[in-house]
Amino acid sequence: CVNFTKLPHEIGVRLFEIFTTRMEGGKENGYIASRQLKDKRLMYLLILYVIASDASKEMKVSSINQFCKDIKLDDKNAAMLLREAGFAVKKSGTGDWGCALNAPLKFPPPKRGKRS
C-alpha cells in the first residue's frame, strides 16, 4: 500500500500510522480508515490550509470554500471540524465560510452517544 502513494517510504509509513489502522490476518493485509480517522485527516488538512494560506500568521482565512471543493468536502462538515478544533467559523453573505483561531479557545460541548 505504502509503495503506491508515490511518497518517500518513511513519509508514507508515517501517514499510514497516523491516519489508518493496520489490518492483519485473513487473505490480505492492508490498512483501513475509520470514520474518526478520516475526520482526523480532514481536520489536519484544514488546519494546515489555514496555516499555509495566512501570510500574516493571524490564523485567519476569509474563505475555505475552494479548498473544500478541492478535497471534496462539504462546507458544513468542514465548518463543524474547524469548530471542534477551536476555530470561530462564520458564513458570509456571499456564502463563503471564513474561520479564525481566537484566544481564548472555545470548544463545542462534547457529543453524546444515542441512548438505547
mmCIF file with all atom_site columns, C-alpha atoms in Angstrom, residues 20 27 37-38 43-44 46 48-49 53-54 67 73 92 96-97 103 111 115:
data_model
loop_
_atom_site.group_PDB
_atom_site.id
_atom_site.type_symbol
_atom_site.label_atom_id
_atom_site.label_alt_id
_atom_site.label_comp_id
_atom_site.label_asym_id
_atom_site.label_entity_id
_atom_site.label_seq_id
_atom_site.pdbx_PDB_ins_code
_atom_site.Cartn_x
_atom_site.Cartn_y
_atom_site.Cartn_z
_atom_site.occupancy
_atom_site.B_iso_or_equiv
_atom_site.pdbx_formal_charge
_atom_site.auth_seq_id
_atom_site.auth_comp_id
_atom_site.auth_asym_id
_atom_site.auth_atom_id
_atom_site.pdbx_PDB_model_num
ATOM 1  C CA . THR A 1 20  ? -5.186  4.420   9.351  1.00 0.00 ? 20  THR A CA 1
ATOM 2  C CA . LYS A 1 27  ? -6.264  -13.297 2.961  1.00 0.00 ? 27  LYS A CA 1
ATOM 3  C CA . LEU A 1 37  ? -9.525  8.644   11.459 1.00 0.00 ? 37  LEU A CA 1
ATOM 4  C CA . LYS A 1 38  ? -10.981 10.184  8.288  1.00 0.00 ? 38  LYS A CA 1
ATOM 5  C CA . MET A 1 43  ? -9.040  18.260  10.394 1.00 0.00 ? 43  MET A CA 1
ATOM 6  C CA . TYR A 1 44  ? -5.256  18.119  9.899  1.00 0.00 ? 44  TYR A CA 1
ATOM 7  C CA . LEU A 1 46  ? -7.981  22.118  7.181  1.00 0.00 ? 46  LEU A CA 1
ATOM 8  C CA . LEU A 1 48  ? -2.634  23.086  7.587  1.00 0.00 ? 48  LEU A CA 1
ATOM 9  C CA . TYR A 1 49  ? -4.581  25.052  4.965  1.00 0.00 ? 49  TYR A CA 1
ATOM 10 C CA . SER A 1 53  ? -2.742  30.432  3.434  1.00 0.00 ? 53  SER A CA 1
ATOM 11 C CA . ASP A 1 54  ? -2.429  33.087  6.137  1.00 0.00 ? 54  ASP A CA 1
ATOM 12 C CA . PHE A 1 67  ? -10.186 24.269  -0.595 1.00 0.00 ? 67  PHE A CA 1
ATOM 13 C CA . LEU A 1 73  ? -15.520 18.036  1.488  1.00 0.00 ? 73  LEU A CA 1
ATOM 14 C CA . SER A 1 92  ? -20.612 35.495  4.973  1.00 0.00 ? 92  SER A CA 1
ATOM 15 C CA . ASP A 1 96  ? -18.164 31.926  1.843  1.00 0.00 ? 96  ASP A CA 1
ATOM 16 C CA . TRP A 1 97  ? -17.141 30.191  5.068  1.00 0.00 ? 97  TRP A CA 1
ATOM 17 C CA . ALA A 1 103 ? -7.882  33.279  22.175 1.00 0.00 ? 103 ALA A CA 1
ATOM 18 C CA . LYS A 1 111 ? -21.162 14.869  21.502 1.00 0.00 ? 111 LYS A CA 1
ATOM 19 C CA . ARG A 1 115 ? -29.269 6.175   24.326 1.00 0.00 ? 115 ARG A CA 1
#
